[in-house]
Coordinates of C-alpha atoms (C1' of nucleotides) in Angstrom, one line a residue:
Chain A
M1 CA -45.7 32.1 13.1
S2 CA -44.0 28.7 14.0
Q3 CA -45.8 28.7 17.2
Q4 CA -48.3 26.1 17.8
H5 CA -47.0 22.7 17.8
G6 CA -49.6 21.4 19.9
H7 CA -48.8 20.3 23.2
G8 CA -47.7 16.6 22.0
A9 CA -44.7 17.4 20.4
Q10 CA -42.7 18.8 23.4
A11 CA -39.6 18.4 25.3
R12 CA -39.7 17.2 28.5
L13 CA -38.1 19.4 31.2
A14 CA -35.6 18.1 33.9
V15 CA -33.7 19.6 36.9
S16 CA -30.7 18.1 38.0
T17 CA -28.1 19.4 40.7
V18 CA -24.0 19.2 41.3
I19 CA -23.5 19.1 44.8
F20 CA -20.2 19.9 46.3
A21 CA -19.0 19.2 49.6
L22 CA -15.7 18.6 51.5
S23 CA -14.3 15.3 52.2
P24 CA -14.5 14.8 56.0
D25 CA -11.1 16.1 57.7
V26 CA -9.7 12.7 58.4
D27 CA -7.4 14.0 61.5
G28 CA -10.0 16.5 62.7
D29 CA -7.2 19.1 63.3
G30 CA -7.3 20.7 59.9
V31 CA -3.8 19.3 58.9
E32 CA -5.0 17.2 56.0
R33 CA -6.3 19.2 53.1
P34 CA -9.8 18.2 52.5
S35 CA -11.1 17.6 48.8
L36 CA -14.0 18.5 47.1
R37 CA -16.4 15.7 46.8
I38 CA -19.7 15.0 44.6
P39 CA -22.5 12.6 45.0
L40 CA -23.6 10.9 42.1
V41 CA -26.5 8.3 41.6
R42 CA -26.5 5.1 39.5
R43 CA -29.1 5.0 36.7
L44 CA -31.5 2.2 37.2
R45 CA -33.2 2.5 33.7
E46 CA -32.6 3.1 30.2
P47 CA -31.0 5.3 28.5
G48 CA -27.7 5.1 30.2
A49 CA -28.5 2.1 32.9
G50 CA -25.9 1.2 35.2
R51 CA -24.0 4.5 34.5
W52 CA -23.4 7.3 37.1
A53 CA -25.4 10.5 36.9
L54 CA -26.2 13.6 38.4
P55 CA -29.2 13.7 40.9
G56 CA -32.4 15.2 39.4
G57 CA -35.7 14.3 38.0
W58 CA -38.8 15.4 36.0
L59 CA -39.8 18.7 36.9
P60 CA -43.4 18.5 38.4
V61 CA -45.9 21.0 37.0
D62 CA -46.4 22.7 40.3
E63 CA -43.1 22.8 41.6
S64 CA -40.3 25.7 41.4
L65 CA -37.4 25.0 39.4
E66 CA -35.2 25.8 42.8
A67 CA -37.6 23.8 44.8
A68 CA -37.3 20.9 42.7
A69 CA -33.5 21.1 42.8
A70 CA -33.7 21.4 46.6
R71 CA -36.0 18.4 46.8
T72 CA -33.6 16.7 44.5
L73 CA -30.9 17.0 46.7
H74 CA -32.4 16.2 49.9
E75 CA -33.7 12.9 48.2
T76 CA -30.2 12.1 47.4
T77 CA -27.9 13.2 50.1
G78 CA -30.3 13.4 53.1
L79 CA -29.4 16.8 53.3
A80 CA -30.4 20.3 53.2
P81 CA -27.9 22.7 50.9
K82 CA -26.5 25.9 52.5
Y83 CA -26.1 27.2 49.0
L84 CA -28.3 26.8 45.8
E85 CA -27.8 28.4 42.5
Q86 CA -28.8 28.0 39.1
L87 CA -26.1 26.9 36.8
Y88 CA -27.3 26.6 33.3
T89 CA -29.8 24.9 30.9
F90 CA -28.5 22.4 28.7
G91 CA -30.8 21.4 25.7
E92 CA -29.2 20.2 22.8
P93 CA -31.5 18.1 20.6
D94 CA -29.4 15.0 20.5
R95 CA -28.3 14.6 24.1
S96 CA -30.5 12.1 25.0
P97 CA -30.9 9.1 22.6
D98 CA -34.9 8.4 22.9
E99 CA -36.5 11.8 23.5
R100 CA -35.7 15.6 23.6
V101 CA -34.9 16.5 27.3
V102 CA -33.9 20.0 28.4
S103 CA -32.1 19.9 31.9
V104 CA -32.0 23.1 34.1
V105 CA -29.2 22.5 36.3
Y106 CA -28.4 23.7 39.7
W107 CA -25.3 23.7 41.8
A108 CA -25.2 23.4 45.7
L109 CA -22.7 23.6 48.6
V110 CA -23.5 21.5 51.6
H111 CA -22.1 21.7 55.3
S112 CA -19.4 19.7 56.3
D113 CA -20.9 19.5 59.7
E114 CA -23.6 17.3 58.1
V115 CA -21.8 15.4 55.8
E116 CA -21.5 12.6 58.0
R117 CA -25.2 12.0 57.7
A118 CA -25.0 11.7 54.0
V119 CA -26.8 8.8 52.5
A120 CA -24.4 6.6 50.7
D121 CA -25.5 3.1 49.5
E122 CA -24.9 1.0 46.3
N123 CA -26.7 3.5 44.1
V124 CA -25.8 6.7 45.7
Q125 CA -22.0 7.2 46.1
W126 CA -19.6 10.3 46.7
F127 CA -16.8 10.9 44.5
D128 CA -13.8 12.7 44.7
E129 CA -13.6 15.7 42.4
D130 CA -10.6 14.4 40.5
E131 CA -11.7 10.7 40.6
L132 CA -15.1 10.7 38.8
P133 CA -16.3 7.8 36.9
H134 CA -17.5 7.4 33.4
L135 CA -20.7 9.4 33.5
A136 CA -24.1 9.2 31.6
F137 CA -24.8 11.6 29.0
D138 CA -22.6 14.9 29.2
H139 CA -22.7 15.0 32.8
H140 CA -19.1 15.3 33.0
E141 CA -19.0 18.5 30.8
I142 CA -21.9 19.8 33.2
I143 CA -19.8 19.0 36.4
D144 CA -16.8 20.6 34.6
Y145 CA -18.7 23.7 34.0
A146 CA -20.0 23.6 37.8
L147 CA -16.6 23.4 39.0
W148 CA -15.4 26.3 36.8
R149 CA -18.4 28.3 38.3
L150 CA -17.5 27.4 42.1
R151 CA -13.6 28.5 41.5
T152 CA -14.5 31.7 39.6
K153 CA -17.2 32.7 42.0
L154 CA -15.1 31.6 45.2
E155 CA -12.5 34.5 44.1
Y156 CA -14.8 37.4 44.1
S157 CA -17.7 36.1 46.5
G158 CA -17.8 34.8 50.2
I159 CA -19.1 31.5 49.4
A160 CA -16.7 29.1 51.0
H161 CA -18.1 29.2 54.4
A162 CA -21.3 27.2 52.9
L163 CA -19.0 24.2 52.8
L164 CA -18.2 24.8 56.4
G165 CA -20.0 24.8 59.4
E166 CA -21.4 27.5 61.7
R167 CA -18.1 28.2 63.1
F168 CA -14.8 27.8 61.6
T169 CA -11.2 28.9 61.9
M170 CA -9.5 31.2 59.6
A171 CA -7.3 28.2 58.7
E172 CA -10.3 26.1 57.7
L173 CA -11.6 28.7 55.7
R174 CA -8.2 28.9 53.8
G175 CA -8.1 25.1 53.7
V176 CA -11.4 25.4 51.6
H177 CA -10.2 27.8 49.1
E178 CA -6.8 25.9 48.7
A179 CA -8.9 22.8 48.3
V180 CA -11.3 24.6 45.9
L181 CA -8.6 26.6 43.9
R182 CA -6.1 23.8 44.0
K183 CA -3.1 26.3 45.0
R184 CA -1.3 27.4 48.3
L185 CA -2.7 30.7 49.6
D186 CA -0.4 32.9 52.0
P187 CA -1.9 32.7 55.4
A188 CA -1.2 36.2 56.2
N189 CA -2.5 37.8 53.1
F190 CA -5.7 35.6 53.3
R191 CA -6.5 36.9 56.5
R192 CA -6.3 40.4 55.7
T193 CA -8.4 39.9 52.7
M194 CA -11.1 37.8 54.7
E195 CA -11.0 40.7 57.3
A196 CA -11.2 43.3 54.8
S197 CA -14.4 41.8 53.2
G198 CA -16.2 42.5 56.6
T199 CA -18.1 39.3 56.2
L200 CA -16.5 37.6 59.3
V201 CA -17.3 38.0 62.6
D202 CA -15.1 37.0 65.4
T203 CA -17.2 35.0 68.1
G204 CA -14.5 35.5 70.6
E205 CA -14.4 31.8 71.3
R206 CA -11.4 29.8 70.5
L207 CA -10.7 26.3 69.3
A208 CA -8.8 24.2 71.9
G209 CA -7.2 20.9 71.5
T210 CA -5.0 21.9 68.6
R211 CA -1.4 20.9 68.9
H212 CA -0.4 24.5 69.3
R213 CA -1.7 28.0 69.6
P214 CA -5.7 27.9 69.7
P215 CA -7.2 29.6 66.8
A216 CA -10.1 32.3 66.9
L217 CA -13.5 30.7 65.8
Y218 CA -15.4 33.0 63.4
R219 CA -19.0 32.8 61.8
F220 CA -20.3 34.3 58.6
D221 CA -22.5 37.4 58.8
A222 CA -24.8 37.3 55.7
S223 CA -26.2 40.8 56.5
R224 CA -22.8 42.0 56.0
T225 CA -22.5 40.8 52.4
P226 CA -21.5 43.3 49.7
A227 CA -24.0 44.7 47.3
A228 CA -26.3 42.1 45.8
P229 CA -27.0 42.6 42.3
P230 CA -30.1 44.4 41.3
P231 CA -32.0 42.1 38.9
T232 CA -34.6 39.2 40.1
D233 CA -34.3 39.5 43.7
A234 CA -31.5 36.9 44.7
A235 CA -30.5 37.1 41.0
A236 CA -29.5 33.7 40.8
H237 CA -26.1 34.2 39.1
D238 CA -24.1 36.3 41.7
A239 CA -25.9 36.8 44.5
A240 CA -26.9 35.3 48.0
H241 CA -27.7 32.4 49.6
A242 CA -30.1 29.6 49.0
S243 CA -33.1 29.3 51.0
S244 CA -34.4 32.5 49.9
A245 CA -37.1 31.6 47.5
S246 CA -38.3 33.4 44.3
H247 CA -35.1 33.4 42.4
D248 CA -37.4 33.0 39.4
A249 CA -39.9 35.3 37.8
A250 CA -42.6 34.7 35.2
H251 CA -42.7 34.8 31.7
A252 CA -44.6 33.1 29.1
A253 CA -43.8 32.7 25.3
S254 CA -45.0 35.5 23.1
A255 CA -45.9 35.9 19.4
S256 CA -43.3 37.0 17.1
A257 CA -44.1 39.8 14.5
Chain B
M1 CA -39.2 8.3 43.2
S2 CA -41.5 11.2 42.3
Q3 CA -40.6 10.5 38.6
Q4 CA -43.2 9.2 36.3
H5 CA -45.5 12.0 36.0
G6 CA -46.7 11.0 32.5
H7 CA -45.9 13.2 29.4
G8 CA -49.3 14.9 30.0
A9 CA -49.0 17.2 33.0
Q10 CA -45.8 18.9 31.9
A11 CA -44.5 22.6 31.8
R12 CA -44.3 24.3 28.4
L13 CA -40.9 25.3 27.3
A14 CA -40.6 28.8 25.8
V15 CA -37.3 30.6 24.7
S16 CA -37.2 34.4 24.5
T17 CA -34.3 36.9 24.1
V18 CA -33.6 40.5 25.6
I19 CA -32.0 42.2 22.3
F20 CA -29.7 45.2 22.8
A21 CA -28.5 47.6 20.0
L22 CA -27.3 51.3 20.1
S23 CA -29.5 54.1 19.0
P24 CA -28.5 55.2 15.7
D25 CA -25.9 58.0 16.0
V26 CA -27.9 60.8 15.3
D27 CA -25.1 63.2 13.7
G28 CA -22.9 60.5 12.9
D29 CA -19.8 62.1 14.2
G30 CA -19.7 60.5 17.5
V31 CA -20.5 63.7 19.5
E32 CA -23.9 62.3 20.7
R33 CA -23.8 59.9 23.3
P34 CA -25.7 56.7 21.8
S35 CA -28.2 54.8 24.1
L36 CA -29.1 51.2 24.4
R37 CA -32.4 50.1 22.6
I38 CA -34.3 47.0 23.0
P39 CA -36.9 45.7 20.7
L40 CA -40.3 44.5 22.2
V41 CA -43.2 42.9 20.4
R42 CA -46.9 43.4 21.1
R43 CA -48.8 40.4 22.3
L44 CA -51.6 39.4 20.0
R45 CA -53.2 36.9 21.9
E46 CA -54.0 36.0 25.9
P47 CA -52.7 36.1 28.3
G48 CA -51.5 39.6 28.4
A49 CA -52.7 40.7 24.8
G50 CA -52.0 44.2 23.8
R51 CA -49.0 44.5 26.3
W52 CA -45.4 44.5 24.9
A53 CA -43.1 41.5 25.4
L54 CA -39.7 40.0 24.7
P55 CA -39.6 38.4 21.5
G56 CA -39.6 34.4 21.7
G57 CA -41.8 31.6 21.0
W58 CA -42.2 27.9 22.0
L59 CA -39.1 25.8 21.6
P60 CA -39.5 23.3 18.4
V61 CA -38.9 19.8 19.7
D62 CA -35.8 19.6 17.1
E63 CA -34.1 23.0 17.4
S64 CA -31.5 23.8 20.0
L65 CA -32.1 26.3 22.6
E66 CA -29.6 28.8 21.1
A67 CA -30.7 28.3 17.5
A68 CA -34.3 29.1 18.8
A69 CA -33.2 32.3 20.3
A70 CA -31.4 33.3 17.3
R71 CA -34.4 32.2 15.0
T72 CA -36.7 34.4 17.3
L73 CA -34.0 37.4 17.0
H74 CA -34.1 37.2 13.4
E75 CA -37.8 36.8 12.8
T76 CA -38.2 40.0 15.2
T77 CA -35.7 42.4 14.1
G78 CA -34.6 41.2 10.8
L79 CA -30.9 40.9 11.8
A80 CA -28.4 38.5 12.9
P81 CA -26.8 38.7 16.5
K82 CA -23.3 39.3 16.9
Y83 CA -23.1 38.1 20.3
L84 CA -25.8 35.6 21.8
E85 CA -25.7 34.2 25.4
Q86 CA -27.8 32.3 27.4
L87 CA -29.3 34.6 30.4
Y88 CA -31.3 32.4 32.7
T89 CA -34.0 30.2 32.9
F90 CA -37.3 31.6 34.7
G91 CA -39.8 29.1 36.1
E92 CA -42.1 29.8 38.9
P93 CA -45.2 28.0 38.6
D94 CA -47.5 31.2 38.9
R95 CA -45.9 33.3 36.3
S96 CA -48.4 32.6 33.3
P97 CA -52.0 32.9 34.4
D98 CA -53.0 29.7 32.5
E99 CA -50.7 27.2 32.1
R100 CA -47.0 26.4 33.4
V101 CA -44.5 27.9 31.2
V102 CA -40.5 27.9 31.7
S103 CA -38.5 30.0 29.7
V104 CA -35.1 30.0 28.7
V105 CA -33.9 33.7 28.1
Y106 CA -31.0 34.5 25.9
W107 CA -29.7 38.0 25.6
A108 CA -27.9 39.3 22.3
L109 CA -26.0 42.2 21.1
V110 CA -26.5 43.4 17.5
H111 CA -24.4 45.5 15.2
S112 CA -25.1 49.1 15.0
D113 CA -24.1 48.9 11.1
E114 CA -27.1 46.9 10.3
V115 CA -29.8 48.3 12.9
E116 CA -30.9 50.6 10.1
R117 CA -32.5 47.7 8.4
A118 CA -34.2 46.8 11.9
V119 CA -38.0 45.8 11.4
A120 CA -40.2 48.2 13.1
D121 CA -44.1 48.4 12.6
E122 CA -46.8 48.7 14.8
N123 CA -46.3 45.3 16.6
V124 CA -42.7 45.8 16.9
Q125 CA -40.9 48.6 18.3
W126 CA -37.5 49.5 19.5
F127 CA -37.7 51.3 23.2
D128 CA -35.1 53.2 25.0
E129 CA -33.4 51.1 27.7
D130 CA -34.6 53.8 30.4
E131 CA -38.4 54.3 28.7
L132 CA -39.6 50.9 28.6
P133 CA -43.5 50.7 28.7
H134 CA -45.7 48.3 30.9
L135 CA -44.7 44.9 30.0
A136 CA -46.2 41.4 29.9
F137 CA -45.6 39.2 32.9
D138 CA -42.3 39.5 34.6
H139 CA -40.4 40.7 31.5
H140 CA -39.3 43.8 33.1
E141 CA -37.5 41.8 35.7
I142 CA -35.8 39.8 33.0
I143 CA -34.6 43.0 31.1
D144 CA -33.2 44.6 34.3
Y145 CA -31.4 41.4 34.9
A146 CA -30.0 41.4 31.4
L147 CA -28.9 44.8 31.6
W148 CA -27.1 44.2 34.9
R149 CA -25.3 41.0 33.2
L150 CA -24.3 43.5 30.4
R151 CA -23.2 46.1 32.7
T152 CA -21.2 43.6 34.8
K153 CA -19.9 41.6 31.6
L154 CA -18.5 44.8 29.9
E155 CA -16.4 45.6 32.9
Y156 CA -14.3 42.6 32.4
S157 CA -14.8 41.2 28.6
G158 CA -14.2 42.7 25.6
I159 CA -18.0 42.5 24.3
A160 CA -18.8 46.3 23.7
H161 CA -17.3 46.1 19.9
A162 CA -20.4 43.5 19.1
L163 CA -22.5 46.7 19.3
L164 CA -20.5 48.4 16.9
G165 CA -19.5 47.5 13.1
E166 CA -16.7 46.1 11.8
R167 CA -14.4 49.2 12.1
F168 CA -14.5 51.5 14.9
T169 CA -12.6 54.4 16.4
M170 CA -11.6 54.2 20.1
A171 CA -13.8 57.1 20.8
E172 CA -16.7 55.2 19.3
L173 CA -15.9 52.2 21.6
R174 CA -15.4 54.4 24.7
G175 CA -18.8 55.7 23.8
V176 CA -20.3 52.3 24.2
H177 CA -18.9 51.6 27.5
E178 CA -20.2 55.2 28.7
A179 CA -23.6 54.5 27.5
V180 CA -23.7 51.2 28.9
L181 CA -22.1 51.9 32.2
R182 CA -23.9 55.3 32.4
K183 CA -20.7 57.2 33.3
R184 CA -18.0 59.3 31.8
L185 CA -14.5 57.3 31.4
D186 CA -11.2 59.0 31.1
P187 CA -10.4 58.9 27.3
A188 CA -6.5 58.4 27.9
N189 CA -6.9 55.5 30.6
F190 CA -9.6 54.0 28.5
R191 CA -7.2 53.6 25.3
R192 CA -4.6 52.4 27.2
T193 CA -6.7 49.6 29.0
M194 CA -8.4 48.5 25.8
E195 CA -4.7 48.5 23.8
A196 CA -3.4 46.6 27.0
S197 CA -5.9 44.1 26.5
G198 CA -4.7 43.2 23.1
T199 CA -7.9 42.4 21.4
L200 CA -7.9 45.5 19.3
V201 CA -6.1 45.7 15.9
D202 CA -5.1 48.9 14.6
T203 CA -6.4 48.8 10.9
G204 CA -3.9 51.6 9.7
E205 CA -7.1 53.4 8.3
R206 CA -8.2 56.8 9.7
L207 CA -11.8 58.1 9.8
A208 CA -12.0 61.2 7.6
G209 CA -14.5 63.8 7.6
T210 CA -14.3 64.9 11.3
R211 CA -14.1 68.0 12.4
H212 CA -10.6 67.7 13.6
R213 CA -7.8 65.3 13.9
P214 CA -8.8 62.0 12.0
P215 CA -8.9 59.1 14.6
A216 CA -7.4 55.8 14.0
L217 CA -9.8 53.1 13.0
Y218 CA -9.4 49.5 15.0
R219 CA -11.1 46.1 14.6
F220 CA -11.8 43.2 17.2
D221 CA -9.8 40.4 16.9
A222 CA -11.5 37.4 18.5
S223 CA -8.5 35.2 18.4
R224 CA -6.8 37.4 20.7
T225 CA -9.3 37.1 23.3
P226 CA -7.8 36.2 26.7
A227 CA -8.5 32.4 28.0
A228 CA -11.9 31.1 27.6
P229 CA -13.2 29.4 30.3
P230 CA -13.0 25.4 30.4
P231 CA -16.5 24.1 30.7
T232 CA -18.9 23.5 28.0
D233 CA -17.2 24.8 24.9
A234 CA -18.4 28.4 24.7
A235 CA -19.4 28.0 28.0
A236 CA -22.4 30.4 28.1
H237 CA -21.7 32.5 31.0
D238 CA -18.6 33.9 30.7
A239 CA -17.1 33.1 27.3
A240 CA -17.5 33.5 24.1
H241 CA -19.3 34.6 20.9
A242 CA -22.5 33.6 19.5
S243 CA -22.8 31.5 16.1
S244 CA -20.5 29.0 17.8
A245 CA -22.9 26.0 18.3
S246 CA -23.2 23.4 21.1
H247 CA -23.4 25.4 24.1
D248 CA -25.5 22.7 25.5
A249 CA -24.9 19.3 26.0
A250 CA -26.7 16.3 27.0
H251 CA -28.7 15.1 29.8
A252 CA -31.6 13.3 31.1
A253 CA -33.6 12.9 34.3
S254 CA -32.1 10.4 36.4
A255 CA -33.6 8.1 39.2
S256 CA -33.0 9.0 42.9
A257 CA -32.0 6.5 45.4
Chain C
dT1 C1' 12.3 25.3 75.9
dC2 C1' 10.9 24.0 71.5
dA3 C1' 8.0 22.8 67.5
dA4 C1' 4.4 24.7 65.1
dA5 C1' 0.6 27.2 64.0
dA6 C1' -1.5 32.3 64.9
dG7 C1' -1.1 36.4 63.9
dT8 C1' 1.2 41.3 62.5
dG9 C1' 4.3 44.4 59.9
dT10 C1' 6.8 45.8 55.8
dT11 C1' 8.3 46.2 51.4
dC12 C1' 7.8 45.7 46.4
dG13 C1' 5.4 46.2 42.1
dA14 C1' 1.3 45.8 39.1
dA15 C1' -2.6 48.3 37.6
dC16 C1' -5.7 51.9 38.1
dT17 C1' -6.7 57.2 38.6
dA18 C1' -6.3 61.9 37.6
dC19 C1' -4.5 65.3 34.9
dA20 C1' -1.0 67.8 32.5
dC21 C1' 0.5 68.2 28.2
dC22 C1' 1.6 68.0 22.8
dC23 C1' -0.3 66.5 18.1
dA24 C1' -2.9 66.8 13.8
dT25 C1' -6.9 68.5 11.4
dG26 C1' -10.9 71.5 9.7
dT27 C1' -12.5 76.0 9.4
Chain D
dA1 C1' -4.3 80.7 13.9
dC2 C1' -7.0 78.3 16.8
dA3 C1' -10.5 75.6 18.6
dT4 C1' -11.2 70.4 19.2
dG5 C1' -10.9 66.1 19.9
dG6 C1' -6.8 62.3 19.2
dG7 C1' -3.3 60.9 21.5
dT8 C1' 1.1 60.5 25.1
dG9 C1' 3.4 61.4 29.7
dT10 C1' 3.7 61.0 34.2
dA11 C1' 2.8 61.4 39.1
dG12 C1' -0.3 59.6 43.1
dT13 C1' -2.9 56.0 44.9
dT14 C1' -4.6 51.5 45.9
dC15 C1' -4.5 46.5 46.2
dG16 C1' -2.6 42.2 46.7
dA17 C1' 2.2 39.4 46.6
dA18 C1' 6.2 38.0 49.2
dC19 C1' 8.3 37.1 53.3
dA20 C1' 10.5 38.6 57.6
dC21 C1' 9.2 38.5 62.2
dT22 C1' 6.5 38.3 66.9
dT23 C1' 3.0 35.5 69.8
dT24 C1' 0.9 31.7 72.2
dT25 C1' 0.0 27.5 72.9
dG26 C1' 1.0 21.6 74.0
dA27 C1' 4.1 18.7 74.8

DNA sequence: TCAAAAGTGTTCGAACTACACCCATGT
DNA sequence: ACATGGGTGTAGTTCGAACACTTTTGA
């Protein structure tokens, strides 16, 4: 029952992404606390023309959800995400004034290394996490949710490195945590916690040019990641690292009774 | 760019639900360990006709995602879910042989009180969690993921009660945890952990008719639930309790650059 | 030699585990 | 009275927070 609606009266499927990156370190010496930044695009057509919105687009019939999110991200920022994960699917019937649109939303983390190359013109701008403009639709709620996810996940998972470059100091890594969690962390305890996680590798190199004692440079070792969740491969919610394809799996609607 | 595809070449949107309930307690005295059961429907048409699949259907244009999941659940089991939450959206292009189908999957917990009334005929059957039949599409992966979610969430959230009735003993609640987590729990420590969570209320009543000392009956107090996540109201992933509407929010595809 | 961050050691208390033990009821 | 789960007490352990302290560099 209630199955055949014909292909005409369907909701349209969109994919959007909440992209996070760190503000460039002003001094380059790690003294300044970095802040979280999010790129938004200006809507050029109705509904919501002129307002800022999340980068996204309609889902092409032959493209996977994750691939669409990655493409969107690249088209907007010019960068490749180091981390990409499905966030939630928003689909209230009344969210878009004209037609029914269901949006599968992803969230992404981008290297600070490459942020300098980021696109930014009059229609694409990066906003500070706590200085967001008036947004189209309910994109503000979506971003709030993505921020909550990021903060929650940071506390039990080693994703902070995805916002840094290949090599980083312990202080830089701590700076990411402090910026995201919005609170100071004890350097001694932070170091021990990270070392205990076993996901960091001391490269042997040290960062010269600081005003004082040169800190060790670490890199993240993905192979040492704890245990990944059992489900659909990279399991979307609590695993892994972008790029790895096939988060998604098949399914088709089934008859009821 | 890459925006207008026309309304013809779209993916179709389906909603499915993984429903969990406890097997009826055989003896009624809580001695038997209950087990998790999942209702499946037999597909009547191609593709995958004859195979078992998750209850679900096409998304009507004017129905919210959650409402569609709840309706599906009711049509299949004849019951109302006590807990309903979005799980993940599956959308690989090749999952369904004929056309592109994107499925928004929910998971639900159902009262054991009402499970007796559950529908079950030749096209709707309840299967034990570890005795699933050959499933259509990748529904097995989806169920595995839902099971992982259930187990993970049980450990930090008080959702176990949603599988029981209004009033329950501490041993029954522990039985749910043991059945879901597949391991024995220390009765003393379990009791203290639950009492410390502050979400249980002693009704003052006691369960008579047991072979020995009558245990106290508790009920769950939703108002004492810890702090709900900030985002979109009930916040889908880590909050809340079904029924409460408006998980979802608006969004429409936006132009890029 | 001094400032400042890198990095180490130690103590404290909360939270969880294991397990001994008493309590109340039906038979 | 006794078997059986209901329910309480308590000691050991683990883990993170707090903070004193030593090390290493540039200026």
